[in-house]
Amino acid sequence: MKLNAAYGQLAPAFFFTELGARVAAYQADHPDKRLLRLGVGDVTGPLSPVVIEALRRAVGEQSKAATFHGYLPETGTDFLKAAVVSYYGRRGVALSPQEVFISSGAADDLGAIGNLFSVDNRVLVAEPAYPAYVDTNRMAGRRIVPLSGNRANGFLPLPGDDLNGDLVYLCSPNNPTGTAYTRPQLQRWVDWANEHEAVIVFDAAYEAFIQDEDVPHSILELPGAETCAIEICSLSKTAGFTGMRLGYTVVPRALVREGSSLHHMWTQDRTTRTNGVSYVIQRAGEAALSPAGLRFNREAIAVYQENGRILSDTLQKTGVWFTGGRNAPYLWLPCPEGMTGWAFFERLLHEAQIVVTPGEGFGEGGAGHVRLSCFGSPADTAEAAQRLLTILKNGI
Ligand SMILES: *Cc1c(COP(=O)(O)O)cnc(C)c1O
């Protein structure tokens, strides 16, 4: 009996536990202080009335033999695939329903997509990064080569001709930096991947937050992406579905490597490893992508976008360099001279009762930075902005 030794190489999982414990300890010592939580990476809800209505209707169907649904197609129902196809159609991306694979969320498919690729691949991860890209590949025993996001490249690394890699993970709009590739920038990645026969795994979880016209919502909007990219997306942030668990992955039929169709391989993988997503949740997803659902989502997101505007305006006033706040619900800033993310986290917690996320949670490339989230309540965000202004102007 031998275990997978790669699990021993994972970054310690205690990061968010540690964060929660430090916040709880502070609150226990200072019960009179009100914490302003800009650390959250979760939506605050509630779900839209059309989604709730669809859930009720689907539960009703399951209660009668005449309308009951048992097993469904492993890769998703026709009605939800059609809703996703039409969602892409609004931006001029023509997908066939077979190219859409319904999932229980982006994290699930990020964990499974590696099944298609050899352990020998060189995996490029644009860092700082959502931890799943690195950890799932480490678990599989693959070599990770970090692509450094930094102030010089605006936290949007681009490929040079000499860049060598087989699989590339890109997240745009980005968690944690809030940055997003423009069309010409992302086109450079697509052209590089086609030229080098690499595959891009594109995480579009925050596409619904984009406000700038020149930022693509999907990598598939770009010419050539259908021969080099897999897009992983989710209703988690788009429709407040983090607790519902629903997403989709697009594997274009034109994506072929070593003479094999990745679309065919992913179909094999999914029909083997999963029996799909619950009927009730898929009906809820269909409602979330209906015109009334999309209108509700836009209004919910507008609240987070307004939080982003308030925080951006505040940071601009302090003269502190930062990224994000416009196309994603996060802002990212370097800590004052020489401080670690954890040290700055402690200062902000103790001196301003603001909870942020230390950049160290997003890999070594995140050290010395903190992430501010726009998912806090508008009142807390406005109050936090006032306190940040005072603290950052006076120096910590
Ligand atoms: C929240 C988030 C997701 C969504 O994950 P789900 O499993 O669909 O909830 C995916 N990628 C990034 C970068 C995220 O921040």
Coordinates of C-alpha atoms and ligand atoms in Angstrom, one line a residue:
M1 CA 0.0 0.0 0.0
K2 CA 1.4 3.4 -1.0
L3 CA -0.2 6.8 -0.6
N4 CA 0.0 9.6 -3.1
A5 CA 3.0 11.4 -1.7
A6 CA 2.1 14.6 -3.6
Y7 CA -0.5 15.5 -1.0
G8 CA 2.4 16.0 1.4
Q9 CA 3.7 18.8 -0.9
L10 CA 0.5 20.9 -0.7
A11 CA 0.6 24.3 0.9
P12 CA -0.8 23.9 4.4
A13 CA -4.6 24.1 4.2
F14 CA -4.8 26.2 7.3
F15 CA -4.7 29.6 5.6
F16 CA -8.4 30.4 5.7
T17 CA -8.9 28.6 9.0
E18 CA -6.1 30.6 10.5
L19 CA -7.6 33.8 9.1
G20 CA -11.0 33.0 10.6
A21 CA -9.4 32.0 13.9
R22 CA -7.5 35.3 14.2
V23 CA -10.6 37.4 13.4
A24 CA -12.7 35.3 15.9
A25 CA -10.0 35.8 18.6
Y26 CA -9.9 39.6 18.1
Q27 CA -13.7 39.8 18.2
A28 CA -13.8 37.7 21.4
D29 CA -11.3 40.1 23.0
H30 CA -13.1 43.2 21.8
P31 CA -16.8 42.3 21.8
D32 CA -17.7 46.0 21.6
K33 CA -15.9 46.6 18.3
R34 CA -17.8 46.3 15.0
L35 CA -15.7 44.5 12.4
L36 CA -15.9 45.7 8.8
R37 CA -15.5 42.5 6.7
L38 CA -13.6 43.1 3.4
G39 CA -12.1 39.7 3.5
V40 CA -15.1 37.7 2.2
G41 CA -14.8 35.9 -1.1
D42 CA -18.5 34.9 -1.0
V43 CA -21.7 36.5 -2.3
T44 CA -24.2 37.6 0.2
G45 CA -27.5 36.7 -1.5
P46 CA -30.5 36.2 -1.5
L47 CA -31.3 34.3 -4.8
S48 CA -33.7 36.0 -7.2
P49 CA -37.4 35.4 -7.1
V50 CA -37.4 33.7 -10.5
V51 CA -34.8 31.2 -9.2
I52 CA -36.8 30.5 -6.1
E53 CA -39.9 30.0 -8.2
A54 CA -38.1 27.6 -10.5
L55 CA -36.8 25.6 -7.5
R56 CA -40.4 25.3 -6.1
R57 CA -41.7 24.3 -9.5
A58 CA -39.0 21.6 -9.9
V59 CA -39.6 20.3 -6.4
G60 CA -43.3 20.0 -7.3
E61 CA -42.5 18.0 -10.5
Q62 CA -40.4 15.6 -8.4
S63 CA -43.3 15.0 -6.1
K64 CA -45.5 13.4 -8.8
A65 CA -44.8 10.2 -10.8
A66 CA -46.0 11.8 -14.0
T67 CA -43.4 14.6 -13.9
F68 CA -40.7 12.9 -11.9
H69 CA -37.1 13.0 -13.2
G70 CA -34.6 10.3 -12.4
Y71 CA -31.1 10.1 -14.0
L72 CA -30.4 12.9 -16.4
P73 CA -27.7 13.2 -19.1
E74 CA -24.3 13.2 -17.3
T75 CA -23.1 16.3 -19.1
G76 CA -26.3 18.3 -18.4
T77 CA -29.9 18.7 -19.5
D78 CA -30.8 20.1 -23.0
F79 CA -32.7 23.0 -21.4
L80 CA -29.7 24.2 -19.4
K81 CA -27.2 23.7 -22.2
A82 CA -29.6 25.7 -24.4
A83 CA -29.7 28.5 -21.8
V84 CA -25.8 28.6 -21.7
V85 CA -25.6 28.6 -25.5
S86 CA -27.9 31.5 -25.7
Y87 CA -26.0 33.3 -22.9
Y88 CA -22.8 33.0 -25.0
G89 CA -24.8 33.9 -28.2
R90 CA -25.5 37.4 -26.7
R91 CA -21.8 38.1 -27.1
G92 CA -21.5 36.6 -30.5
V93 CA -19.9 33.3 -29.4
A94 CA -21.7 30.5 -31.3
L95 CA -21.4 27.3 -29.3
S96 CA -23.1 24.0 -30.0
P97 CA -24.9 22.5 -27.0
Q98 CA -22.5 19.5 -27.1
E99 CA -19.6 21.8 -26.3
V100 CA -21.2 22.8 -23.0
F101 CA -20.7 20.6 -20.0
I102 CA -22.9 21.4 -17.0
S103 CA -21.0 20.9 -13.7
S104 CA -21.4 21.3 -9.9
G105 CA -19.2 24.4 -10.0
A106 CA -15.9 25.6 -11.3
A107 CA -13.9 24.1 -8.5
D108 CA -15.1 20.6 -9.4
D109 CA -14.1 20.9 -13.0
L110 CA -10.8 22.7 -12.2
G111 CA -10.1 19.6 -10.1
A112 CA -11.1 17.2 -12.8
I113 CA -9.8 18.8 -16.0
G114 CA -6.2 17.6 -15.3
N115 CA -7.4 14.1 -15.9
L116 CA -7.0 14.8 -19.6
F117 CA -3.3 15.7 -19.4
S118 CA -0.1 13.8 -18.8
V119 CA 1.8 14.1 -15.6
D120 CA 4.8 15.2 -17.6
N121 CA 3.3 18.6 -18.7
R122 CA 4.9 21.9 -17.6
V123 CA 2.0 23.8 -16.0
L124 CA 2.2 27.6 -16.1
V125 CA 0.1 29.4 -13.5
A126 CA -0.2 33.2 -13.5
E127 CA 0.4 34.1 -9.9
P128 CA -0.9 35.3 -7.4
A129 CA -3.6 32.7 -8.1
Y130 CA -6.7 31.0 -6.9
P131 CA -5.2 28.1 -5.0
A132 CA -7.0 25.3 -6.9
Y133 CA -4.8 25.7 -10.0
V134 CA -1.6 24.9 -8.2
D135 CA -2.9 22.4 -5.7
T136 CA -4.9 20.2 -8.1
N137 CA -1.8 20.0 -10.3
R138 CA 0.5 19.3 -7.3
M139 CA -1.8 16.5 -6.3
A140 CA -1.5 15.0 -9.7
G141 CA 2.3 15.3 -9.4
R142 CA 2.7 17.9 -12.2
R143 CA 5.5 20.5 -12.2
I144 CA 4.3 24.1 -11.7
V145 CA 6.1 27.0 -13.2
P146 CA 4.8 30.3 -11.8
L147 CA 4.3 33.2 -14.1
S148 CA 4.9 36.2 -12.1
G149 CA 2.2 38.9 -11.9
N150 CA 3.8 42.0 -10.4
R151 CA 3.7 45.8 -10.4
A152 CA 5.8 46.0 -13.6
N153 CA 3.3 44.0 -15.7
G154 CA 0.3 45.3 -13.8
F155 CA -0.4 41.8 -12.5
L156 CA -1.3 40.6 -16.0
P157 CA 1.6 38.4 -17.2
L158 CA 1.9 38.0 -21.0
P159 CA 3.8 35.3 -23.0
G160 CA 7.2 36.0 -24.6
D161 CA 8.2 34.0 -27.6
D162 CA 10.7 32.0 -25.4
L163 CA 8.0 31.0 -22.9
N164 CA 7.9 27.3 -22.6
G165 CA 4.8 25.5 -21.2
D166 CA 2.1 23.0 -22.1
L167 CA -0.8 23.9 -19.9
V168 CA -1.6 27.5 -18.8
Y169 CA -4.0 28.6 -16.2
L170 CA -5.4 32.1 -16.7
C171 CA -8.1 33.8 -14.6
S172 CA -9.6 36.9 -16.0
P173 CA -11.1 38.9 -14.4
N174 CA -8.7 37.8 -11.7
N175 CA -9.2 36.7 -8.1
P176 CA -7.3 38.0 -6.1
T177 CA -5.9 41.0 -8.1
G178 CA -9.1 42.3 -9.7
T179 CA -7.2 42.8 -13.0
A180 CA -8.5 41.7 -16.4
Y181 CA -6.9 41.1 -19.8
T182 CA -8.0 43.4 -22.6
R183 CA -8.8 41.8 -25.9
P184 CA -5.3 42.4 -27.5
Q185 CA -3.6 41.1 -24.3
L186 CA -5.7 37.9 -24.2
Q187 CA -5.2 37.5 -28.0
R188 CA -1.4 37.3 -27.3
W189 CA -2.1 34.3 -25.1
V190 CA -4.3 32.6 -27.7
D191 CA -1.8 33.1 -30.4
W192 CA 1.1 31.9 -28.2
A193 CA -0.9 28.7 -27.2
N194 CA -1.8 27.9 -30.8
E195 CA 1.8 28.4 -31.9
H196 CA 3.2 26.3 -29.1
E197 CA 0.4 23.7 -29.1
A198 CA -0.3 24.5 -25.5
V199 CA -3.7 24.4 -23.9
I200 CA -5.2 27.3 -21.9
V201 CA -7.5 26.6 -19.0
F202 CA -9.4 29.9 -18.7
D203 CA -11.3 30.6 -15.5
A204 CA -14.1 33.1 -16.3
A205 CA -15.9 33.0 -12.9
Y206 CA -16.0 36.8 -12.6
E207 CA -17.0 37.6 -16.2
A208 CA -20.4 39.1 -15.1
F209 CA -18.5 41.8 -13.2
I210 CA -16.8 43.3 -16.2
Q211 CA -17.5 47.0 -16.9
D212 CA -14.8 47.9 -19.5
E213 CA -15.8 47.4 -23.1
D214 CA -12.3 46.2 -24.2
V215 CA -12.3 43.3 -21.7
P216 CA -13.6 40.0 -23.2
H217 CA -16.2 38.0 -21.1
S218 CA -15.1 34.8 -22.6
I219 CA -11.8 33.7 -24.1
L220 CA -13.9 32.2 -26.9
E221 CA -14.7 35.7 -28.1
L222 CA -11.2 35.7 -29.5
P223 CA -10.3 34.2 -32.9
G224 CA -8.3 31.0 -32.6
A225 CA -9.4 30.3 -29.0
E226 CA -11.5 27.3 -30.1
T227 CA -8.3 25.4 -31.0
C228 CA -6.4 26.1 -27.8
A229 CA -8.8 26.9 -24.8
I230 CA -11.0 25.3 -22.3
E231 CA -13.3 27.7 -20.5
I232 CA -14.4 27.0 -16.9
C233 CA -17.2 29.1 -15.5
S234 CA -19.8 29.1 -12.8
L235 CA -23.0 30.6 -11.6
S236 CA -21.5 31.1 -8.2
K237 CA -20.5 34.8 -8.6
T238 CA -22.8 35.5 -11.6
A239 CA -26.0 34.6 -9.9
G240 CA -25.2 34.2 -6.2
F241 CA -25.0 30.4 -6.6
T242 CA -22.1 29.6 -4.3
G243 CA -24.4 27.5 -2.0
M244 CA -26.4 26.0 -4.9
R245 CA -23.4 24.5 -6.8
L246 CA -23.8 24.9 -10.5
G247 CA -21.3 25.7 -13.3
Y248 CA -20.4 24.9 -16.8
T249 CA -17.2 24.1 -18.8
V250 CA -16.9 24.7 -22.5
V251 CA -14.6 22.3 -24.4
P252 CA -14.6 23.3 -28.1
R253 CA -14.9 20.5 -30.6
A254 CA -12.0 22.1 -32.6
L255 CA -9.6 21.5 -29.7
V256 CA -7.3 18.7 -30.8
R257 CA -3.9 17.7 -29.5
E258 CA -1.7 14.7 -30.6
G259 CA -4.5 13.8 -33.0
S260 CA -7.1 13.4 -30.2
S261 CA -10.2 15.5 -29.5
L262 CA -10.2 16.9 -26.0
H263 CA -13.9 17.3 -26.4
H264 CA -14.3 13.6 -26.8
M265 CA -11.9 12.9 -23.9
W266 CA -13.8 15.2 -21.6
T267 CA -17.1 13.5 -22.6
Q268 CA -15.5 10.1 -21.7
D269 CA -14.2 11.6 -18.4
R270 CA -17.6 13.1 -17.4
T271 CA -19.7 10.1 -18.4
T272 CA -17.4 7.9 -16.3
R273 CA -16.8 10.0 -13.2
T274 CA -20.1 11.8 -12.7
N275 CA -23.9 11.3 -13.1
G276 CA -24.3 15.0 -13.4
V277 CA -26.1 17.7 -11.5
S278 CA -29.5 17.5 -9.8
Y279 CA -32.6 18.3 -11.9
V280 CA -33.9 20.9 -9.4
I281 CA -30.6 22.9 -9.4
Q282 CA -30.4 22.8 -13.2
R283 CA -33.9 24.3 -13.4
A284 CA -32.7 27.0 -11.0
G285 CA -29.8 27.7 -13.3
E286 CA -32.0 27.9 -16.3
A287 CA -34.1 30.6 -14.4
A288 CA -30.9 32.5 -13.4
L289 CA -29.9 32.8 -17.1
S290 CA -33.5 33.8 -18.2
P291 CA -34.0 37.5 -19.0
A292 CA -35.6 38.2 -15.6
G293 CA -32.8 36.2 -13.9
L294 CA -30.1 38.1 -15.7
R295 CA -31.8 41.4 -14.8
F296 CA -31.7 40.5 -11.2
N297 CA -28.1 39.3 -11.4
R298 CA -27.1 42.7 -12.9
E299 CA -28.7 44.6 -10.1
A300 CA -27.1 42.4 -7.4
I301 CA -23.7 42.8 -9.1
A302 CA -24.2 46.6 -9.3
V303 CA -24.2 46.8 -5.5
Y304 CA -20.8 45.1 -5.4
Q305 CA -19.6 47.3 -8.3
E306 CA -20.6 50.4 -6.3
N307 CA -18.5 49.0 -3.4
G308 CA -15.6 48.6 -5.8
R309 CA -16.0 52.2 -7.0
I310 CA -16.0 53.6 -3.4
L311 CA -12.9 51.6 -2.5
S312 CA -11.1 52.6 -5.7
D313 CA -11.9 56.3 -5.2
T314 CA -10.6 56.1 -1.7
L315 CA -7.3 54.4 -2.7
Q316 CA -6.9 56.9 -5.5
K317 CA -7.1 59.7 -2.9
T318 CA -4.4 58.1 -0.8
G319 CA -2.0 57.8 -3.7
V320 CA -1.5 54.1 -2.9
W321 CA -0.9 52.0 -6.1
F322 CA -3.5 49.3 -6.5
T323 CA -5.2 47.1 -9.1
G324 CA -8.8 46.0 -9.5
G325 CA -12.1 47.3 -8.3
R326 CA -13.6 47.8 -11.8
N327 CA -13.9 44.5 -13.6
A328 CA -13.8 42.1 -10.6
P329 CA -15.1 42.4 -7.0
Y330 CA -11.5 42.7 -5.6
L331 CA -8.8 45.3 -5.1
W332 CA -5.2 44.4 -4.5
L333 CA -2.5 46.5 -3.0
P334 CA 1.0 46.3 -1.8
C335 CA 1.5 46.5 2.0
P336 CA 3.4 49.6 3.4
E337 CA 7.1 49.2 3.2
G338 CA 8.4 45.8 4.1
M339 CA 5.3 44.5 5.8
T340 CA 4.0 41.0 5.1
G341 CA 0.4 40.6 4.2
W342 CA -0.2 39.0 7.6
A343 CA 1.4 41.9 9.4
F344 CA -0.7 44.5 7.5
F345 CA -3.8 42.3 8.1
E346 CA -3.1 42.5 11.9
R347 CA -2.6 46.3 11.8
L348 CA -5.8 46.9 9.8
L349 CA -7.7 44.5 12.2
H350 CA -6.4 46.1 15.4
E351 CA -6.3 49.7 14.4
A352 CA -9.3 50.0 12.1
Q353 CA -11.3 46.8 12.7
I354 CA -11.1 46.1 8.9
V355 CA -10.8 42.5 7.9
V356 CA -8.8 41.9 4.6
T357 CA -7.2 38.8 3.1
P358 CA -3.4 38.6 3.3
G359 CA -1.9 38.0 -0.2
E360 CA 0.1 35.0 1.1
G361 CA -3.1 33.0 0.7
F362 CA -2.7 33.1 -3.1
G363 CA 0.8 31.7 -3.3
E364 CA 4.3 33.1 -2.9
G365 CA 3.5 35.6 -5.6
G366 CA 0.9 37.2 -3.3
A367 CA 3.2 37.9 -0.4
G368 CA 3.4 41.5 0.8
H369 CA 0.0 42.3 -0.5
V370 CA -3.6 42.3 0.7
R371 CA -6.9 41.7 -1.1
L372 CA -10.0 43.8 -0.4
S373 CA -13.3 42.3 -1.3
C374 CA -16.3 44.2 -2.6
F375 CA -18.7 41.6 -1.3
G376 CA -19.2 43.4 2.1
S377 CA -22.3 45.4 2.8
P378 CA -22.5 48.9 1.3
A379 CA -22.6 50.4 4.8
D380 CA -19.5 48.5 6.0
T381 CA -17.7 49.2 2.8
A382 CA -18.3 53.0 3.0
E383 CA -17.2 53.0 6.7
A384 CA -14.1 50.9 5.9
A385 CA -13.2 53.3 3.1
Q386 CA -13.3 56.3 5.5
R387 CA -11.0 54.4 8.0
L388 CA -8.6 53.3 5.2
L389 CA -8.4 56.9 4.0
T390 CA -7.3 58.0 7.5
I391 CA -4.9 55.1 8.0
L392 CA -3.2 55.2 4.6
K393 CA -2.9 59.0 4.6
N394 CA -1.3 59.2 8.0
G395 CA 0.9 56.2 7.4
I396 CA 0.7 53.1 9.5
Ligands
LIG1 C1 -15.3 31.7 -6.7 C2 -14.4 31.3 -7.7 C3 -14.8 30.2 -8.5 C4 -16.1 29.5 -8.4 O1 -16.0 28.3 -7.9 P1 -17.3 27.4 -7.7 O2 -16.8 26.1 -7.4 O3 -18.1 27.5 -9.0 O4 -18.1 28.0 -6.6 C5 -13.9 29.8 -9.5 N1 -12.7 30.5 -9.7 C6 -12.4 31.5 -9.0 C7 -11.1 32.2 -9.3 C8 -13.2 31.9 -7.9 O5 -12.8 33.0 -7.2

